[in-house]
């Protein structure tokens, strides 16, 4: 009961009440406390100039509002006595009470799921993870200003730029974007048969060598056969053709493992791990230093009657993954308007036109001309760039357009950058 009384004590302030009103529910306080709390709201509406509750006035107001609905007045008299005593004592810490309310709310939701499963009335154990993720987000409402807002110091920016990150193999991308770091969510978009997987294999095989010894590249593959993708990654790592690779496969396998290839994890396309919840479990099991989704749109979860809304939620989730773990690269398709186009724009991404591009920190598009003799030329554009950059970044090229070559036989994109 002391927890309930503490709640009433801290919400005797109007500002604090407003902060709590969405979190007080029938399953995280007693029925009497809930009645008192709800009538508090009516009290504030009736006395808009009040900033603190006058207990005697509120008590009278309460009994007038509830009237004949009160069956046992003695219970409410006792509650008011305890309430007055709590106000006379030192008030508890607001954020602790609010955190307890939120915790109790979500614990009840988890309990309800477990009861449904235990009694055979449905329920999905994996949904508990989503409940816990929502809890982590909402619990932020119970902290102080200094804990959730940044200070006007530029130390963070300086330390971030100085901390390195993962650099790109293509010089053009180091010039435009700079290194990618934890929290960065990058979309790679192109038409089919343009070389998206080759591009990611070329870059990821380079970034793999920059990871810490306990970190992994985790490639969530749902596009091509996983074994084929792994072969492309090894080809890119050593810039060799498939014939050269198969000429001495053991040598290349051992060399790749020696460079950390055992930490380059490509999800087996037969694993049946396709939902966001199951994929999240992999990130907890194997510490990621770089996450790749090829393709993110095909990840299951966040069901909605409208596909654009489902995609929006999916990309929001991927951005949260980047914030929690490491940089995330998501491969996406370009719609039919990009066919044969060199310079692809953000509005040509297939699917959600707003939420998808809105969640990304940077977007890299790859164009390809259908003109004869241009099969091995690609056109890289950076229509969106909110990254910090790095020592090689040039401001004039933050949204640059770059012509590069593709060497599909060796799974590499080849830079044409010249010092300018």
Short mmCIF file of C-alpha atoms in Angstrom, two decimals:
data_model
loop_
_atom_site.label_atom_id
_atom_site.label_comp_id
_atom_site.label_asym_id
_atom_site.label_seq_id
_atom_site.Cartn_x
_atom_site.Cartn_y
_atom_site.Cartn_z
CA UNK A 1 0.00 0.00 0.00
CA UNK A 2 2.92 2.35 0.70
CA UNK A 3 3.77 2.27 -3.03
CA UNK A 4 0.23 3.40 -3.87
CA UNK A 5 0.28 6.12 -1.23
CA UNK A 6 3.67 7.32 -2.50
CA UNK A 7 2.12 7.59 -5.95
CA UNK A 8 -0.70 9.77 -4.66
CA UNK A 9 1.77 11.90 -2.71
CA UNK A 10 3.97 12.74 -5.71
CA UNK A 11 0.99 13.34 -8.02
CA UNK A 12 -0.41 15.95 -5.65
CA UNK A 13 1.59 18.28 -7.88
CA UNK A 14 -0.24 19.03 -11.13
CA UNK A 15 2.85 18.84 -13.35
CA UNK A 16 3.81 15.47 -11.88
CA UNK A 17 0.24 14.21 -12.30
CA UNK A 18 0.36 15.03 -16.01
CA UNK A 19 3.57 13.06 -16.28
CA UNK A 20 2.01 10.01 -14.61
CA UNK A 21 -1.52 9.97 -16.01
CA UNK A 22 -0.81 7.65 -18.95
CA UNK A 23 1.00 5.10 -16.78
CA UNK A 24 -1.49 4.46 -13.95
CA UNK A 25 -3.63 1.44 -14.88
CA UNK A 26 -5.90 -1.00 -13.12
CA UNK A 27 -3.25 -3.74 -13.02
CA UNK A 28 -0.42 -1.69 -11.47
CA UNK A 29 -2.25 0.02 -8.56
CA UNK A 30 -5.04 -0.93 -6.16
CA UNK A 31 -8.66 -0.21 -7.08
CA UNK A 32 -9.00 2.51 -4.41
CA UNK A 33 -5.78 4.21 -5.54
CA UNK A 34 -7.00 4.13 -9.14
CA UNK A 35 -10.28 5.78 -8.10
CA UNK A 36 -8.46 8.51 -6.17
CA UNK A 37 -6.03 9.07 -9.04
CA UNK A 38 -8.80 9.33 -11.67
CA UNK A 39 -10.76 11.80 -9.55
CA UNK A 40 -7.54 13.82 -9.22
CA UNK A 41 -7.79 14.41 -12.95
CA UNK A 42 -11.32 15.75 -12.54
CA UNK A 43 -10.09 17.90 -9.65
CA UNK A 44 -7.37 19.52 -11.80
CA UNK A 45 -9.94 20.17 -14.54
CA UNK A 46 -12.35 21.77 -12.05
CA UNK A 47 -9.62 23.91 -10.47
CA UNK A 48 -7.35 24.82 -13.41
CA UNK A 49 -5.41 27.45 -11.46
CA UNK A 50 -4.33 24.97 -8.76
CA UNK A 51 -0.78 23.61 -8.94
CA UNK A 52 -0.90 21.63 -5.66
CA UNK A 53 -3.78 19.65 -4.17
CA UNK A 54 -5.51 20.94 -1.06
CA UNK A 55 -6.20 17.59 0.64
CA UNK A 56 -9.26 18.71 2.62
CA UNK A 57 -10.75 20.29 -0.48
CA UNK A 58 -9.90 17.23 -2.60
CA UNK A 59 -11.44 14.88 -0.03
CA UNK A 60 -14.72 16.76 -0.12
CA UNK A 61 -14.57 16.90 -3.93
CA UNK A 62 -13.94 13.13 -4.09
CA UNK A 63 -16.93 12.16 -1.95
CA UNK A 64 -19.18 14.51 -3.96
CA UNK A 65 -18.03 13.04 -7.26
CA UNK A 66 -18.28 9.39 -6.17
CA UNK A 67 -21.43 9.85 -4.05
CA UNK A 68 -23.55 6.74 -3.72
CA UNK A 69 -21.05 4.66 -5.67
CA UNK A 70 -19.01 4.35 -2.46
CA UNK A 71 -20.10 1.16 -0.68
CA UNK A 72 -17.63 1.23 2.24
CA UNK A 73 -16.64 4.82 3.17
CA UNK A 74 -14.27 3.59 5.91
CA UNK A 75 -11.83 2.22 3.31
CA UNK A 76 -11.62 5.60 1.63
CA UNK A 77 -11.30 7.43 4.98
CA UNK A 78 -8.31 5.19 5.76
CA UNK A 79 -6.81 5.89 2.33
CA UNK A 80 -7.13 9.65 2.89
CA UNK A 81 -5.55 9.36 6.36
CA UNK A 82 -2.56 7.56 4.87
CA UNK A 83 -2.46 10.07 2.03
CA UNK A 84 -2.25 13.02 4.45
CA UNK A 85 0.50 11.32 6.45
CA UNK A 86 2.49 10.67 3.27
CA UNK A 87 2.25 14.34 2.31
CA UNK A 88 3.66 15.31 5.71
CA UNK A 89 6.67 13.02 5.23
CA UNK A 90 9.54 13.48 2.80
CA UNK A 91 8.21 12.75 -0.67
CA UNK A 92 9.66 9.78 -2.56
CA UNK A 93 11.71 10.24 -5.74
CA UNK A 94 9.35 10.80 -8.64
CA UNK A 95 11.34 8.87 -11.22
CA UNK A 96 11.51 5.78 -8.99
CA UNK A 97 7.73 5.67 -8.61
CA UNK A 98 7.18 6.18 -12.33
CA UNK A 99 9.73 3.49 -13.20
CA UNK A 100 7.94 1.08 -10.85
CA UNK A 101 4.58 1.80 -12.51
CA UNK A 102 6.00 1.14 -15.97
CA UNK A 103 7.79 -2.00 -14.79
CA UNK A 104 4.61 -3.40 -13.21
CA UNK A 105 2.60 -2.61 -16.35
CA UNK A 106 4.95 -4.52 -18.66
CA UNK A 107 5.48 -7.36 -16.17
CA UNK A 108 1.72 -7.91 -16.25
CA UNK A 109 1.77 -8.02 -20.06
CA UNK A 110 4.53 -10.66 -19.97
CA UNK A 111 2.57 -12.62 -17.36
CA UNK A 112 -0.56 -12.58 -19.54
CA UNK A 113 1.39 -14.03 -22.48
CA UNK A 114 2.84 -16.79 -20.28
CA UNK A 115 -0.60 -17.66 -18.87
CA UNK A 116 -2.04 -17.98 -22.39
CA UNK A 117 0.78 -20.30 -23.44
CA UNK A 118 0.57 -22.34 -20.22
CA UNK A 119 -3.18 -22.82 -20.50
CA UNK A 120 -3.15 -23.58 -24.21
CA UNK A 121 -5.07 -20.43 -25.15
CA UNK A 122 -2.54 -19.17 -27.70
CA UNK A 123 0.19 -16.68 -27.03
CA UNK A 124 3.61 -16.35 -28.66
CA UNK A 125 6.69 -16.54 -26.45
CA UNK A 126 8.67 -14.48 -28.97
CA UNK A 127 6.24 -11.59 -28.43
CA UNK A 128 7.75 -11.21 -24.96
CA UNK A 129 10.86 -9.74 -26.59
CA UNK A 130 8.79 -7.05 -28.29
CA UNK A 131 7.11 -6.26 -24.96
CA UNK A 132 10.53 -5.94 -23.32
CA UNK A 133 11.77 -3.70 -26.13
CA UNK A 134 8.74 -1.44 -25.67
CA UNK A 135 9.45 -1.41 -21.94
CA UNK A 136 13.03 -0.24 -22.56
CA UNK A 137 11.76 2.60 -24.74
CA UNK A 138 9.02 3.71 -22.36
CA UNK A 139 11.09 3.54 -19.21
CA UNK A 140 12.97 6.54 -20.58
CA UNK A 141 9.99 8.63 -19.49
CA UNK A 142 10.93 8.04 -15.86
CA UNK A 143 14.37 9.66 -15.98
CA UNK A 144 15.52 13.18 -15.37
CA UNK A 145 16.26 15.77 -18.06
CA UNK A 146 20.02 15.37 -17.72
CA UNK A 147 19.69 11.64 -18.37
CA UNK A 148 17.81 11.90 -21.66
CA UNK A 149 18.99 15.15 -23.26
CA UNK A 150 22.48 15.93 -24.50
CA UNK A 151 24.48 18.88 -23.29
CA UNK A 152 25.65 21.62 -25.70
CA UNK A 153 29.21 20.22 -25.57
CA UNK A 154 30.99 19.31 -28.82
CA UNK A 155 33.21 16.77 -27.06
CA UNK A 156 31.00 13.93 -28.30
CA UNK A 157 31.35 14.99 -31.93
CA UNK A 158 35.13 15.31 -31.60
CA UNK A 159 35.46 11.91 -29.93
CA UNK A 160 33.16 10.25 -32.47
CA UNK A 161 35.12 11.53 -35.46
CA UNK A 162 38.37 10.56 -33.76
CA UNK A 163 37.14 7.08 -32.79
CA UNK A 164 37.49 5.62 -36.26
CA UNK A 165 34.65 3.38 -37.33
CA UNK A 166 34.58 1.09 -40.36
CA UNK A 167 36.03 2.57 -43.54
CA UNK A 168 34.88 1.69 -47.05
CA UNK A 169 36.90 -0.11 -49.70
CA UNK A 170 35.75 2.40 -52.32
CA UNK A 171 37.61 5.68 -51.94
CA UNK A 172 34.53 7.53 -53.21
CA UNK A 173 32.50 6.47 -50.18
CA UNK A 174 35.18 7.48 -47.70
CA UNK A 175 35.18 10.90 -49.38
CA UNK A 176 31.37 11.21 -49.33
CA UNK A 177 30.34 9.39 -46.14
CA UNK A 178 33.40 8.67 -44.05
CA UNK A 179 33.49 5.69 -41.67
CA UNK A 180 30.30 4.07 -40.42
CA UNK A 181 29.81 3.65 -36.69
CA UNK A 182 27.42 2.23 -34.13
CA UNK A 183 24.03 3.86 -34.62
CA UNK A 184 24.45 4.37 -38.38
CA UNK A 185 21.75 2.86 -40.59
CA UNK A 186 22.69 2.73 -44.27
CA UNK A 187 20.43 1.76 -47.20
CA UNK A 188 21.94 0.43 -50.43
CA UNK A 189 19.41 0.58 -53.28
CA UNK A 190 19.52 -0.49 -56.92
CA UNK A 191 17.54 -2.25 -59.63
CA UNK A 192 17.74 -6.06 -59.92
CA UNK A 193 20.87 -7.40 -61.66
CA UNK A 194 22.81 -4.22 -60.95
CA UNK A 195 25.30 -5.75 -58.52
CA UNK A 196 23.95 -5.07 -55.04
CA UNK A 197 25.28 -8.31 -53.54
CA UNK A 198 28.64 -7.79 -55.25
CA UNK A 199 28.80 -4.27 -53.81
CA UNK A 200 28.06 -5.43 -50.27
CA UNK A 201 30.45 -8.41 -50.55
CA UNK A 202 33.21 -6.07 -51.72
CA UNK A 203 32.67 -3.65 -48.82
CA UNK A 204 31.88 -6.18 -46.06
CA UNK A 205 34.99 -8.27 -46.81
CA UNK A 206 37.02 -5.09 -46.32
CA UNK A 207 35.20 -4.05 -43.13
CA UNK A 208 35.58 -7.54 -41.64
CA UNK A 209 39.31 -6.96 -41.21
CA UNK A 210 38.62 -3.83 -39.11
CA UNK A 211 36.44 -5.51 -36.46
CA UNK A 212 37.51 -6.29 -32.91
CA UNK A 213 38.47 -9.95 -32.20
CA UNK A 214 35.13 -10.66 -30.48
CA UNK A 215 32.95 -9.01 -33.13
CA UNK A 216 31.15 -10.63 -36.09
CA UNK A 217 29.81 -9.63 -39.45
CA UNK A 218 26.24 -10.97 -39.46
CA UNK A 219 24.70 -11.16 -42.93
CA UNK A 220 20.96 -11.83 -42.89
CA UNK A 221 20.54 -13.36 -46.31
CA UNK A 222 17.19 -13.95 -47.98
CA UNK A 223 18.06 -13.10 -51.55
CA UNK A 224 20.63 -15.51 -53.03
CA UNK A 225 21.82 -18.98 -52.00
CA UNK A 226 23.93 -18.54 -48.86
CA UNK A 227 26.84 -20.68 -50.08
CA UNK A 228 27.00 -18.59 -53.23
CA UNK A 229 27.09 -15.40 -51.18
CA UNK A 230 29.94 -16.75 -49.04
CA UNK A 231 31.88 -17.59 -52.19
CA UNK A 232 31.37 -14.02 -53.43
CA UNK A 233 32.65 -12.64 -50.13
CA UNK A 234 35.83 -14.75 -50.33
CA UNK A 235 36.30 -13.75 -53.97
CA UNK A 236 35.97 -10.10 -52.98
CA UNK A 237 38.41 -10.51 -50.10
CA UNK A 238 41.18 -11.75 -52.43
CA UNK A 239 40.00 -10.23 -55.72
CA UNK A 240 39.98 -13.56 -57.52
CA UNK A 241 37.73 -15.21 -60.07
CA UNK A 242 35.68 -18.30 -59.27
CA UNK A 243 38.12 -20.36 -61.39
CA UNK A 244 41.07 -19.09 -59.36
CA UNK A 245 39.18 -19.72 -56.13
CA UNK A 246 38.30 -23.28 -57.05
CA UNK A 247 41.85 -23.88 -58.28
CA UNK A 248 43.05 -23.99 -54.67
CA UNK A 249 39.98 -23.75 -52.43
CA UNK A 250 41.74 -24.94 -49.28
CA UNK A 251 44.36 -22.21 -49.49
CA UNK A 252 41.77 -19.48 -49.83
CA UNK A 253 39.60 -20.98 -47.09
CA UNK A 254 42.52 -21.06 -44.63
CA UNK A 255 43.59 -17.54 -45.61
CA UNK A 256 40.05 -16.25 -45.10
CA UNK A 257 39.79 -17.93 -41.68
CA UNK A 258 43.14 -16.43 -40.75
CA UNK A 259 41.73 -12.96 -41.43
CA UNK A 260 38.74 -13.58 -39.16
CA UNK A 261 36.53 -15.38 -41.67
CA UNK A 262 35.14 -17.62 -38.93
CA UNK A 263 33.44 -14.48 -37.62
CA UNK A 264 31.81 -13.70 -40.97
CA UNK A 265 28.37 -15.24 -40.41
CA UNK A 266 25.96 -15.58 -43.32
CA UNK A 267 22.53 -16.83 -42.33
CA UNK A 268 21.74 -20.13 -44.01
CA UNK A 269 18.75 -19.63 -46.28
CA UNK A 270 17.39 -22.99 -45.05
CA UNK A 271 17.55 -21.98 -41.37
CA UNK A 272 13.92 -20.79 -41.26
CA UNK A 273 15.07 -17.76 -39.26
CA UNK A 274 13.10 -15.08 -41.03
CA UNK A 275 11.27 -13.07 -38.37
CA UNK A 276 12.56 -9.95 -36.66
CA UNK A 277 12.24 -11.65 -33.25
CA UNK A 278 14.32 -14.67 -34.23
CA UNK A 279 16.91 -12.51 -35.96
CA UNK A 280 17.20 -10.31 -32.86
CA UNK A 281 18.08 -13.42 -30.87
CA UNK A 282 21.10 -13.97 -33.16
CA UNK A 283 22.41 -10.50 -32.37
CA UNK A 284 22.27 -11.27 -28.65
CA UNK A 285 24.06 -14.59 -29.15
CA UNK A 286 26.83 -13.44 -31.51
CA UNK A 287 28.21 -9.97 -30.84
CA UNK A 288 27.89 -8.06 -34.12
CA UNK A 289 30.33 -5.43 -35.37
CA UNK A 290 28.51 -5.06 -38.70
CA UNK A 291 25.00 -6.22 -39.67
CA UNK A 292 23.83 -6.65 -43.25
CA UNK A 293 20.23 -7.26 -44.37
CA UNK A 294 19.97 -8.56 -47.93
CA UNK A 295 17.11 -7.76 -48.29
CA UNK A 296 15.49 -6.05 -45.32
CA UNK A 297 12.04 -5.82 -46.94
CA UNK A 298 11.80 -9.64 -46.86
CA UNK A 299 12.25 -9.93 -43.09
CA UNK A 300 8.99 -11.11 -41.47
CA UNK A 301 7.20 -9.28 -38.69
CA UNK A 302 5.24 -6.11 -37.96
CA UNK A 303 2.14 -7.34 -39.78
CA UNK A 304 -0.13 -4.61 -41.11
CA UNK A 305 -2.95 -4.39 -43.63
CA UNK A 306 -0.90 -1.82 -45.54
CA UNK A 307 2.50 -2.95 -46.81
CA UNK A 308 3.96 0.56 -46.66
CA UNK A 309 3.17 0.75 -42.93
CA UNK A 310 4.71 -2.68 -42.33
CA UNK A 311 7.87 -1.61 -44.18
CA UNK A 312 8.00 1.59 -42.15
CA UNK A 313 7.92 -0.38 -38.87
CA UNK A 314 10.52 -2.81 -40.20
CA UNK A 315 12.97 -0.03 -41.04
CA UNK A 316 12.34 1.63 -37.69
CA UNK A 317 13.28 -1.68 -36.03
CA UNK A 318 16.47 -1.93 -38.12
CA UNK A 319 17.44 1.59 -37.05
CA UNK A 320 16.94 0.59 -33.41
CA UNK A 321 19.20 -2.44 -34.03
CA UNK A 322 21.91 -0.07 -35.30
CA UNK A 323 21.60 2.05 -32.16
CA UNK A 324 21.83 -0.98 -29.88
CA UNK A 325 24.59 -2.94 -31.57
CA UNK A 326 26.60 -1.60 -34.52
CA UNK A 327 26.32 -0.14 -38.04
CA UNK A 328 23.57 -1.71 -40.15
CA UNK A 329 23.57 -1.93 -43.95
CA UNK A 330 20.22 -2.76 -45.54
CA UNK A 331 19.87 -3.71 -49.20
CA UNK A 332 16.72 -2.52 -50.94
CA UNK A 333 15.22 -2.47 -54.41
CA UNK A 334 14.62 0.51 -56.70
CA UNK A 335 11.28 0.69 -58.49
CA UNK A 336 10.79 0.54 -62.25
CA UNK A 337 11.45 4.26 -62.73
CA UNK A 338 15.12 3.55 -62.07
CA UNK A 339 15.54 1.08 -64.93
CA UNK A 340 18.45 2.20 -67.13
CA UNK A 341 18.99 5.32 -65.03
CA UNK A 342 22.48 6.37 -63.95
CA UNK A 343 21.68 8.58 -60.97
CA UNK A 344 18.95 7.11 -58.75
CA UNK A 345 17.10 9.39 -56.31
CA UNK A 346 15.56 8.61 -52.89
CA UNK A 347 11.98 8.74 -54.17
CA UNK A 348 12.72 5.81 -56.49
CA UNK A 349 13.15 3.28 -53.68
CA UNK A 350 10.50 0.57 -53.82
CA UNK A 351 7.98 0.35 -50.99
CA UNK A 352 7.51 3.03 -48.34
CA UNK A 353 8.39 6.37 -49.90
CA UNK A 354 8.63 8.27 -46.63
CA UNK A 355 9.27 5.98 -43.65
CA UNK A 356 11.95 3.92 -45.38
CA UNK A 357 14.09 6.87 -46.45
CA UNK A 358 13.26 8.74 -43.25
CA UNK A 359 14.82 6.10 -41.01
CA UNK A 360 18.13 5.96 -42.91
CA UNK A 361 21.17 7.97 -41.88
CA UNK A 362 22.57 7.58 -45.37
CA UNK A 363 21.33 6.21 -48.68
CA UNK A 364 23.61 4.93 -51.42
CA UNK A 365 22.02 4.27 -54.81
CA UNK A 366 23.65 2.35 -57.65
CA UNK A 367 22.61 3.14 -61.20
CA UNK A 368 23.30 1.27 -64.40
CA UNK A 369 22.92 2.38 -67.99
CA UNK A 370 21.38 0.02 -70.53
CA UNK A 371 23.37 1.57 -73.36
CA UNK A 372 25.68 -0.77 -75.31
CA UNK A 373 29.25 -1.03 -74.03
CA UNK A 374 28.43 0.25 -70.52
CA UNK A 375 27.82 -3.09 -68.80
CA UNK A 376 30.76 -2.69 -66.41
CA UNK A 377 30.12 0.90 -65.37
CA UNK A 378 28.11 1.81 -62.29
CA UNK A 379 26.91 5.16 -61.02
CA UNK A 380 26.98 5.68 -57.27
CA UNK A 381 24.94 8.51 -55.81
CA UNK A 382 24.54 9.57 -52.15
CA UNK A 383 21.15 11.37 -52.07
CA UNK A 384 20.99 11.31 -48.27
CA UNK A 385 23.90 11.70 -45.86
CA UNK A 386 23.59 12.48 -42.15
CA UNK A 387 26.83 10.80 -41.09
CA UNK A 388 29.57 12.58 -39.15
CA UNK A 389 32.25 11.88 -41.73
CA UNK A 390 35.93 11.34 -41.09
CA UNK A 391 39.43 12.49 -41.94
CA UNK A 392 38.99 11.80 -45.69
CA UNK A 393 35.53 13.32 -46.01
CA UNK A 394 35.15 16.28 -48.35
CA UNK A 395 32.12 18.48 -47.73
CA UNK A 396 31.67 19.21 -51.45
CA UNK A 397 31.08 15.50 -52.10
CA UNK A 398 28.70 14.65 -49.22
CA UNK A 399 25.90 14.12 -51.75
CA UNK A 400 28.23 13.18 -54.55
CA UNK A 401 27.75 11.35 -57.83
CA UNK A 402 30.58 8.96 -58.69
CA UNK A 403 31.26 6.79 -61.71
CA UNK A 404 32.98 3.51 -60.78
CA UNK A 405 33.68 0.16 -62.45
CA UNK A 406 32.33 -3.23 -61.47
CA UNK A 407 34.40 -6.38 -61.75
CA UNK A 408 31.70 -9.05 -61.30
CA UNK A 409 34.12 -11.89 -62.01
CA UNK A 410 36.07 -10.93 -58.86
CA UNK A 411 33.13 -9.56 -56.83
CA UNK A 412 34.63 -6.10 -56.61
CA UNK A 413 33.69 -2.51 -57.31
CA UNK A 414 36.70 -0.58 -58.56
CA UNK A 415 37.38 3.04 -57.65
CA UNK A 416 38.05 5.71 -60.26
CA UNK A 417 38.80 8.38 -57.69
CA UNK A 418 41.65 10.71 -58.48
CA UNK A 419 43.04 13.30 -56.06
CA UNK A 420 41.21 16.50 -56.96
#
